[in-house]
PDB file of C-alpha atoms in Angstrom:
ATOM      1  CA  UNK P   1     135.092  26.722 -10.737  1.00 73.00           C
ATOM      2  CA  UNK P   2     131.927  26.231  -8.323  1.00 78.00           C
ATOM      3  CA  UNK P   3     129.843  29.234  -7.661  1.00 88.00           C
ATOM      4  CA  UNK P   4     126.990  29.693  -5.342  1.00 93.00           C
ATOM      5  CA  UNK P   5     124.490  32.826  -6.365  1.00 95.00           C
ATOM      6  CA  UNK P   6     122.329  34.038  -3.966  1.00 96.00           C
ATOM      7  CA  UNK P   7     120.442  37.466  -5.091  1.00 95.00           C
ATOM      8  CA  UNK P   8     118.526  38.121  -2.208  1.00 94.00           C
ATOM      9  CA  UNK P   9     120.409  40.246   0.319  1.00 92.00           C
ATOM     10  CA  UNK P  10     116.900  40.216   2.412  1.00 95.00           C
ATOM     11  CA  UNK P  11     113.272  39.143   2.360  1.00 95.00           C
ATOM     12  CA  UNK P  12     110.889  39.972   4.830  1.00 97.00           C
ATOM     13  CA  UNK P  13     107.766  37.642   5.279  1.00 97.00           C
ATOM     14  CA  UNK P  14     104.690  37.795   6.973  1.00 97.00           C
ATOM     15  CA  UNK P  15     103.973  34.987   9.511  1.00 97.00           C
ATOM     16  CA  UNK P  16     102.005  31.872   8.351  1.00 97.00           C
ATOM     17  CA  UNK P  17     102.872  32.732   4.475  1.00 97.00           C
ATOM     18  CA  UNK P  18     105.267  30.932   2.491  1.00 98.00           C
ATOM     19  CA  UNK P  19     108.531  32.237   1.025  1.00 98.00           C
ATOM     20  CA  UNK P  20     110.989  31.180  -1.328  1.00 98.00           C
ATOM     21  CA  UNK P  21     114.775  31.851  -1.097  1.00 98.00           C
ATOM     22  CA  UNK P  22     116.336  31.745  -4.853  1.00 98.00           C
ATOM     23  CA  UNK P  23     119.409  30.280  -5.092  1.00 97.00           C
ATOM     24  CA  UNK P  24     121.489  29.903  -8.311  1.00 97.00           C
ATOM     25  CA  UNK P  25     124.646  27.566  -8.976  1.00 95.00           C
ATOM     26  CA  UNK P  26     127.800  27.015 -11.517  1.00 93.00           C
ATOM     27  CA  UNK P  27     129.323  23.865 -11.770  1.00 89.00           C
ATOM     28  CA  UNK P  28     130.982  21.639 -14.498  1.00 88.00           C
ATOM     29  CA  UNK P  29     130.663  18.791 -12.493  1.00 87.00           C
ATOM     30  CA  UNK P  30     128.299  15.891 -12.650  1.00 87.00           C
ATOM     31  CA  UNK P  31     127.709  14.851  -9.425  1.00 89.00           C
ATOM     32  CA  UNK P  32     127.291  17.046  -6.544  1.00 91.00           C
ATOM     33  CA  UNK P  33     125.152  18.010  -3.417  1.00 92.00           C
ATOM     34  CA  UNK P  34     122.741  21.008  -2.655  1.00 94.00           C
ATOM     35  CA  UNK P  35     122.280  22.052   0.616  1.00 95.00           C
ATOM     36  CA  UNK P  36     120.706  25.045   2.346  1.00 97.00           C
ATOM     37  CA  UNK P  37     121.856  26.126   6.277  1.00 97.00           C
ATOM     38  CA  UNK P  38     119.969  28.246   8.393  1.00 97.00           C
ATOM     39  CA  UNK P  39     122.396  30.756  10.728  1.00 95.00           C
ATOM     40  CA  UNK P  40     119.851  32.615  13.470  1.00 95.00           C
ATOM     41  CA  UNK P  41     121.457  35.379  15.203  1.00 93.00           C
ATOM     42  CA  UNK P  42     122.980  33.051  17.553  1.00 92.00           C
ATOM     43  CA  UNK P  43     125.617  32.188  15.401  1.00 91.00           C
ATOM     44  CA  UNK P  44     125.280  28.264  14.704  1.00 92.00           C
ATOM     45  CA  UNK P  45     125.160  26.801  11.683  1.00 94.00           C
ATOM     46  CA  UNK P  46     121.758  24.586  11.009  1.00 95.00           C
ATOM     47  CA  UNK P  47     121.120  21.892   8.291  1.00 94.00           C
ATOM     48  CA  UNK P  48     117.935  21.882   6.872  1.00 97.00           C
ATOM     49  CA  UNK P  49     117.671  20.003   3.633  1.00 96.00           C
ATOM     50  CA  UNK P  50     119.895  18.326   1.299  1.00 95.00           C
ATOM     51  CA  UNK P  51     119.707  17.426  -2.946  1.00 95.00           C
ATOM     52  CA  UNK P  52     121.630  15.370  -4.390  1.00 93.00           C
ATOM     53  CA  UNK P  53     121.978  16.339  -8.621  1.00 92.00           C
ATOM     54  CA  UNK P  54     120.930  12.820  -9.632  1.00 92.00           C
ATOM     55  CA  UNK P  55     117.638  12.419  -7.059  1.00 91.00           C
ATOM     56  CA  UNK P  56     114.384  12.384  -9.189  1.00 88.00           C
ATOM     57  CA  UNK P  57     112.491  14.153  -6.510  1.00 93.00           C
ATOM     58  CA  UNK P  58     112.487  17.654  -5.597  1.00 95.00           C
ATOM     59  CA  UNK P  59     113.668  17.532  -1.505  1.00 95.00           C
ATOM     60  CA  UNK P  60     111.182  17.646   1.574  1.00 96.00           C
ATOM     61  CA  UNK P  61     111.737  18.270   5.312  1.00 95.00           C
ATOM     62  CA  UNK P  62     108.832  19.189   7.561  1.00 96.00           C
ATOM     63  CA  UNK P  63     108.193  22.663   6.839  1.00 97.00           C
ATOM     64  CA  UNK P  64     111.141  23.213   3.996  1.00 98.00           C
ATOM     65  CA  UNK P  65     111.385  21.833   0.197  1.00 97.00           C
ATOM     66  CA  UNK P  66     113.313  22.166  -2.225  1.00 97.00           C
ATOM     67  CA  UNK P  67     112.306  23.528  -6.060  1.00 96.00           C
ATOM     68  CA  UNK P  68     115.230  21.823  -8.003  1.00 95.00           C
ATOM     69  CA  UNK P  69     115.726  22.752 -11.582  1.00 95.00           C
ATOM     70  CA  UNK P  70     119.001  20.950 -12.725  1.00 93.00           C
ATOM     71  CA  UNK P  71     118.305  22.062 -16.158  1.00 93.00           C
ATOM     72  CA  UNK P  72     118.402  25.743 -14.587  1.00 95.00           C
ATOM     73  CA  UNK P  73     121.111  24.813 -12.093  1.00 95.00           C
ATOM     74  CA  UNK P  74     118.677  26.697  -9.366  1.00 96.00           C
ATOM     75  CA  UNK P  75     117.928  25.437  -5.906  1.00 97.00           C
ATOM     76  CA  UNK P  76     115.078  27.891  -4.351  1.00 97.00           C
ATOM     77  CA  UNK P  77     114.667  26.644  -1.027  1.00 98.00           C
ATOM     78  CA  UNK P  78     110.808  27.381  -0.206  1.00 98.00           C
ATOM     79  CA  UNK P  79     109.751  27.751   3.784  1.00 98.00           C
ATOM     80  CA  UNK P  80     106.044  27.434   3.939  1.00 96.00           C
ATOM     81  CA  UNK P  81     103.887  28.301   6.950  1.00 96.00           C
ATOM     82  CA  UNK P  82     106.536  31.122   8.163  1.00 97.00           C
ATOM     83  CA  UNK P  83     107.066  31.310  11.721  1.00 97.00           C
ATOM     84  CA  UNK P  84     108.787  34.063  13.811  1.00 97.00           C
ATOM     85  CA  UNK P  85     111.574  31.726  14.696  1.00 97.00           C
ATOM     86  CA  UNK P  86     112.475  31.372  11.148  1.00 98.00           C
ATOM     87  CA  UNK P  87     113.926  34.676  10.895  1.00 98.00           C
ATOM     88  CA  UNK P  88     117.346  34.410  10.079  1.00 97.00           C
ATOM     89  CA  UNK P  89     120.566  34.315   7.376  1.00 96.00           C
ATOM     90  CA  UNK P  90     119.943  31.593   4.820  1.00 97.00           C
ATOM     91  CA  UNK P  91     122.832  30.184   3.160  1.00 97.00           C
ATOM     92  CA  UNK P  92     122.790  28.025  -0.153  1.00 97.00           C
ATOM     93  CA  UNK P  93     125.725  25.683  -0.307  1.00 95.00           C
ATOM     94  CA  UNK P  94     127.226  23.462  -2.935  1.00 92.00           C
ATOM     95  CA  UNK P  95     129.183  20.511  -2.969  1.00 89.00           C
ATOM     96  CA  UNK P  96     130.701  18.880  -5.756  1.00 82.00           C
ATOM     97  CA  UNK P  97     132.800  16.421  -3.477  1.00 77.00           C
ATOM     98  CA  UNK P  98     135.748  17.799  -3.696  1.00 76.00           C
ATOM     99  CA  UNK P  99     135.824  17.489   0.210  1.00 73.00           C
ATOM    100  CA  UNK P 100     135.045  21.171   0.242  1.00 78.00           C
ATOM    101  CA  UNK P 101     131.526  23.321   0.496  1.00 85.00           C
ATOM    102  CA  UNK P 102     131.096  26.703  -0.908  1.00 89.00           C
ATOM    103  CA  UNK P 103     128.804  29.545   0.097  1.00 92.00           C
ATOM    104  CA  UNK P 104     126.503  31.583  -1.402  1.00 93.00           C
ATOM    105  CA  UNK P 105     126.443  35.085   0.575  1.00 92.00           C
ATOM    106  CA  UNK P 106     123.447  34.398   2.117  1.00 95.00           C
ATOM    107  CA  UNK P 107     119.805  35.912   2.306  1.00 97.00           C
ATOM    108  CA  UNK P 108     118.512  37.546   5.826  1.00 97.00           C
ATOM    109  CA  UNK P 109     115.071  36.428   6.303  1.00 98.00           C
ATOM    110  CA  UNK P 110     112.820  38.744   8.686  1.00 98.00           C
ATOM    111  CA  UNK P 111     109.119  37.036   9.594  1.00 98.00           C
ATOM    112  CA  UNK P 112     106.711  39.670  10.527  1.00 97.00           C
ATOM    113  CA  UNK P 113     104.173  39.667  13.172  1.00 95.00           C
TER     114      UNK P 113
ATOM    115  CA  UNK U   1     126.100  13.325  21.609  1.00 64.00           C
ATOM    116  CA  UNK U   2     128.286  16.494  21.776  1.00 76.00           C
ATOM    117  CA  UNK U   3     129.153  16.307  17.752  1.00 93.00           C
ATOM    118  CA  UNK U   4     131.564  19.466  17.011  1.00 96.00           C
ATOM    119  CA  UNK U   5     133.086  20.795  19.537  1.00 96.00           C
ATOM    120  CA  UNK U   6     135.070  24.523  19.252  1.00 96.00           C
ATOM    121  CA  UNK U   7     136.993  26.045  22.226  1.00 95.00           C
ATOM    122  CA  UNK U   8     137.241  28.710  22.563  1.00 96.00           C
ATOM    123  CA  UNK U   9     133.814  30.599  22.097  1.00 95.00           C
ATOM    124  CA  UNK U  10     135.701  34.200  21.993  1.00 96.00           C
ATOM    125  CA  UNK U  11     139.085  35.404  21.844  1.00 96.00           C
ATOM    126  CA  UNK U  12     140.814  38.752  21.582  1.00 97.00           C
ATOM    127  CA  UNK U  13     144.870  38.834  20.361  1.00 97.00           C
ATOM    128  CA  UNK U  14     147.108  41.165  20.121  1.00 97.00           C
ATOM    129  CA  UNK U  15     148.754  41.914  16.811  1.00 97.00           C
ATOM    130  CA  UNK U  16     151.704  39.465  16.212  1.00 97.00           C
ATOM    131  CA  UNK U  17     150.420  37.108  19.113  1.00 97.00           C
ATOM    132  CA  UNK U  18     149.670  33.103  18.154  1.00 96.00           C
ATOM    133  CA  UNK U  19     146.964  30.680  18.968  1.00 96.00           C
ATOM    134  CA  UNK U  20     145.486  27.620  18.585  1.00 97.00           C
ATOM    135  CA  UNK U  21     141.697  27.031  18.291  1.00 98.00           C
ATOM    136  CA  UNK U  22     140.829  24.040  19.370  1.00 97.00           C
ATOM    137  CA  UNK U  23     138.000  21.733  17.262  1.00 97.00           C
ATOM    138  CA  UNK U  24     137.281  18.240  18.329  1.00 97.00           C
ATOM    139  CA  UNK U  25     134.656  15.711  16.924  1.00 97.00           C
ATOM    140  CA  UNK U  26     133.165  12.643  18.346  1.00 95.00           C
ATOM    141  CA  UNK U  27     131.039  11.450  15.368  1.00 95.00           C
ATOM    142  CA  UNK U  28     134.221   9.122  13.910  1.00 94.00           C
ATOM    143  CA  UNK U  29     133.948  11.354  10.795  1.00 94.00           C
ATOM    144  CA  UNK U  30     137.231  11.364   8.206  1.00 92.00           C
ATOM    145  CA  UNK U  31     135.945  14.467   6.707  1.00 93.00           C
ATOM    146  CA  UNK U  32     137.491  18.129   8.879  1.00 95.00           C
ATOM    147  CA  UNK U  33     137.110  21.960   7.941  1.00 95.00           C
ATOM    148  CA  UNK U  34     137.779  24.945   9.312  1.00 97.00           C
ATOM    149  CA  UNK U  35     135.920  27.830   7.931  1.00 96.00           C
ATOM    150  CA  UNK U  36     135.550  31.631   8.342  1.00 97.00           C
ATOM    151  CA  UNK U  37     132.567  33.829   8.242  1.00 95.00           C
ATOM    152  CA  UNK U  38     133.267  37.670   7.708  1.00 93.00           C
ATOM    153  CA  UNK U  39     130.524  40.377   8.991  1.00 86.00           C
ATOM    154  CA  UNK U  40     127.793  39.480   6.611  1.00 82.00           C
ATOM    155  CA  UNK U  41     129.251  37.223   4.493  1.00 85.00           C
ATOM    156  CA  UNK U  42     129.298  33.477   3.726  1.00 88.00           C
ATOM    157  CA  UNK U  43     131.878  30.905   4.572  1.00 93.00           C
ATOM    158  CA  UNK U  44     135.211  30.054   3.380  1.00 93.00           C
ATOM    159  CA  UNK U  45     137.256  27.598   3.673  1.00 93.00           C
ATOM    160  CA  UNK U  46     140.697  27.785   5.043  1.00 96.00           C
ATOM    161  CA  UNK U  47     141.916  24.550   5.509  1.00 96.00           C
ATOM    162  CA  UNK U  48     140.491  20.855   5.159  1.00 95.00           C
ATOM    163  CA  UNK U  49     141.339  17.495   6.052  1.00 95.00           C
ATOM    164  CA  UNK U  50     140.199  14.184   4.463  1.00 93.00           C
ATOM    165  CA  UNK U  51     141.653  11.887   7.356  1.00 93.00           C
ATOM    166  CA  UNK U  52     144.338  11.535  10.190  1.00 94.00           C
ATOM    167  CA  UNK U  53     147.931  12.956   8.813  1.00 95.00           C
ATOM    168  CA  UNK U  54     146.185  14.401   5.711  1.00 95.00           C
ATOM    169  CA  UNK U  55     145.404  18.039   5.036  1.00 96.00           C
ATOM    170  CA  UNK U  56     145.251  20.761   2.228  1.00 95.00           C
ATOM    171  CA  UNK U  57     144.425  23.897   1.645  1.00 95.00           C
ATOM    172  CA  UNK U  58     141.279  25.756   1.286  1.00 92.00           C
ATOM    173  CA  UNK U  59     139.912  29.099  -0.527  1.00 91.00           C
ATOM    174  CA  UNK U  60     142.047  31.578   1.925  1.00 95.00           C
ATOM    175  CA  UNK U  61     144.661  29.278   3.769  1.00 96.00           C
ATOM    176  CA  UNK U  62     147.547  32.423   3.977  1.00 96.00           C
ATOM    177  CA  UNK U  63     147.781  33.000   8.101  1.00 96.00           C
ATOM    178  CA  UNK U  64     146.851  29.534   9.354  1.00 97.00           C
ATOM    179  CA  UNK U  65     148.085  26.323   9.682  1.00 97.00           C
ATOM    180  CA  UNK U  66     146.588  23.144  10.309  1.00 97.00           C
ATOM    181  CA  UNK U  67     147.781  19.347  11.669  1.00 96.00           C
ATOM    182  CA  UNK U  68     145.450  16.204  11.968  1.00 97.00           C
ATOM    183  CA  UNK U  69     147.094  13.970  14.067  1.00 97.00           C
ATOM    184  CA  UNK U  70     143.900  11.920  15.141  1.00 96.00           C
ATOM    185  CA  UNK U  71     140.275  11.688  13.568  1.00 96.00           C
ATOM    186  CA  UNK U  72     139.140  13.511  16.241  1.00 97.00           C
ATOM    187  CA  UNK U  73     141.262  16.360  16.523  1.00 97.00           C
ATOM    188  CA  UNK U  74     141.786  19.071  13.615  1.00 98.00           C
ATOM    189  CA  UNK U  75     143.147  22.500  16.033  1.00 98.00           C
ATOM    190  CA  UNK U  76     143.736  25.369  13.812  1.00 98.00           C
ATOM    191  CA  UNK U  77     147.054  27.507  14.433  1.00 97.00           C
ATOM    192  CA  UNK U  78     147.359  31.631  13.790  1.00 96.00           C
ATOM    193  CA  UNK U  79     150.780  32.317  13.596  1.00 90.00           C
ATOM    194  CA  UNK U  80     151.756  36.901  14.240  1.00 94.00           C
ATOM    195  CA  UNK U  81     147.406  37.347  14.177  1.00 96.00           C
ATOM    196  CA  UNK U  82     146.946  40.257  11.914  1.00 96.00           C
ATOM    197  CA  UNK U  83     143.559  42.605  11.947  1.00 96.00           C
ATOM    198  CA  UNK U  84     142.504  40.931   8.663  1.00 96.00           C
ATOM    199  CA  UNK U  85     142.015  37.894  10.870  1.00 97.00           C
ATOM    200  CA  UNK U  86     139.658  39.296  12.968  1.00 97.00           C
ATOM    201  CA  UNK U  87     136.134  36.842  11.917  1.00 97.00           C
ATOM    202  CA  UNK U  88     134.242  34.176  12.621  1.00 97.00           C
ATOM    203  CA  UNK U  89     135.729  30.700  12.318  1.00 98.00           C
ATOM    204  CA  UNK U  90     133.777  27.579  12.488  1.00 97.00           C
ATOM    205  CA  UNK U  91     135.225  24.107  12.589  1.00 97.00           C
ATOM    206  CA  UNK U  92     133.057  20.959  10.691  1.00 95.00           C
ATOM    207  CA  UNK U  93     132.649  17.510   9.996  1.00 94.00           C
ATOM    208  CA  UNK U  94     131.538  15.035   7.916  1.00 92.00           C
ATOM    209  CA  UNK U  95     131.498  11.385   6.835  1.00 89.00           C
ATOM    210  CA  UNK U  96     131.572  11.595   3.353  1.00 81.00           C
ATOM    211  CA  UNK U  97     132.219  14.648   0.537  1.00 76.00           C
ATOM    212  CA  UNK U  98     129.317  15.125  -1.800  1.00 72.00           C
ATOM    213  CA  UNK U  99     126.234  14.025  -0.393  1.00 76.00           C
ATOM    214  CA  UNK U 100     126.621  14.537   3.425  1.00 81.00           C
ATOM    215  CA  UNK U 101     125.172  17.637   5.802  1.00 88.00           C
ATOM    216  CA  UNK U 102     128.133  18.691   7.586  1.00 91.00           C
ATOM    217  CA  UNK U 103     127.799  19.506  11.396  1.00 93.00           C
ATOM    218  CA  UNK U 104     129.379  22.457  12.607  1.00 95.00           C
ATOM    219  CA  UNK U 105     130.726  23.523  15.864  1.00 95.00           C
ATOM    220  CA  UNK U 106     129.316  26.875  17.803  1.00 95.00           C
ATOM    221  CA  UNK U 107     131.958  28.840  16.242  1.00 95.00           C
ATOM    222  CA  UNK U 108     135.215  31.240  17.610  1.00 96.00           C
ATOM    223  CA  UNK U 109     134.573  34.809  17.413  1.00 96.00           C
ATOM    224  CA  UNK U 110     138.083  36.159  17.079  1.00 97.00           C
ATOM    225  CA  UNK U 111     139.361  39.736  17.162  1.00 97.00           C
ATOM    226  CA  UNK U 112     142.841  41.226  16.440  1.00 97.00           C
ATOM    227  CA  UNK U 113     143.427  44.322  17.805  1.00 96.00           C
TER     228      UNK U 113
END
């Protein structure tokens, strides 16, 4: 079965530093896809990056990457240049393409002034 | 582009009452979930859908029920709402399984009292 470990309830951050999110997974199968969501206190649901288990590269978007270790089966998401906006709930996701996602519990992410 | 769209936003039933929450896509994805979030928790899935006239069961499908008559449409039913249905739900989409962000709608916040 697919787990998603997340052992960060919360993190607080001061603004402009960097941060990194850990993120921990269990599955048997081969091929699968890392993602991380961000959830502000709105309620949506926002992409931010995706890794797919057979990409070479370690994921970039803007201000978010991506430390893959496959060997590890860890996915730390790491925010640099924190911003007040960023504070939110942080969810690591896996899919193994089984047509379904699972959730880690999430890490609340406070920025501070 | 409106992408996923839920209706509606918020919704209070009585215990025993039905409903239908309503999830429509316009991104021509196969790919339909619905989810639901408890207070401080992450997703799960309840029901999924991998094209028109095909569905199956989630993580925590007991309550719901689910048709998929076009690609667009996937409307989740709660048949005699009990209080352990009171959450979160959020409806997504997708155009593959594996290696594609999934794009959620705003979400229902539901309450059975």
């Amino acid at each position: 079965a697919q787990k998603i470990t997340q052992t960060q309830p919360g993190m607080f951050v001061q603004e402009k530093e960097a941060v990194t999110l850990d993120c921990t997974y269990d599955t048997s199968d081969p091929s699968y896809g890392l993602f991380w969501y961000k959830q502000p206190s709105s309620g949506e649901m926002i992409f931010l990056i995706y890794q797919g288990s057979y990409d070479q590269q370690n994921a970039t978007e803007g201000r978010y990457s991506l430390n893959f270790q496959k060997a590890r089966k860890s996915a730390n998401l790491v925010i640099s240049a924190s911003q007040l906006g960023d504070s939110a709930m942080y969810f690591c996701v896996i899919d193994p393409g089984t047509y379904k996602y699972i959730f880690g519990t999430g890490t609340r992410l406070k920025v501070l002034a | 582009n409106a992408g996923v769209t839920q209706t509606p936003k918020f919704r209070i039933l009585k215990i025993g009452q039905s409903m239908t929450l309503q999830c429509a896509q316009d991104m021509n994805h196969n790919y339909m979930y619905w989810y639901r979030q408890d207070p401080g928790m992450g997703l799960k899935l309840i029901y999924y859908s991998v094209g028109a006239g095909i569905t199956d069961k989630g993580e925590v499908p007991n309550g719901y029920n689910v048709s998929r008559s076009t690609t667009e449409d996937f409307p989740l039913r709660l048949e005699l709402a009990a209080p352990s249905q009171t959450s979160v739900y959020f409806c997504a989409s997708s155009y593959s399984s594996g290696n594609a962000e999934a794009f959620f709608g705003q979400g229902t916040r539901l309450t059975v009292v």
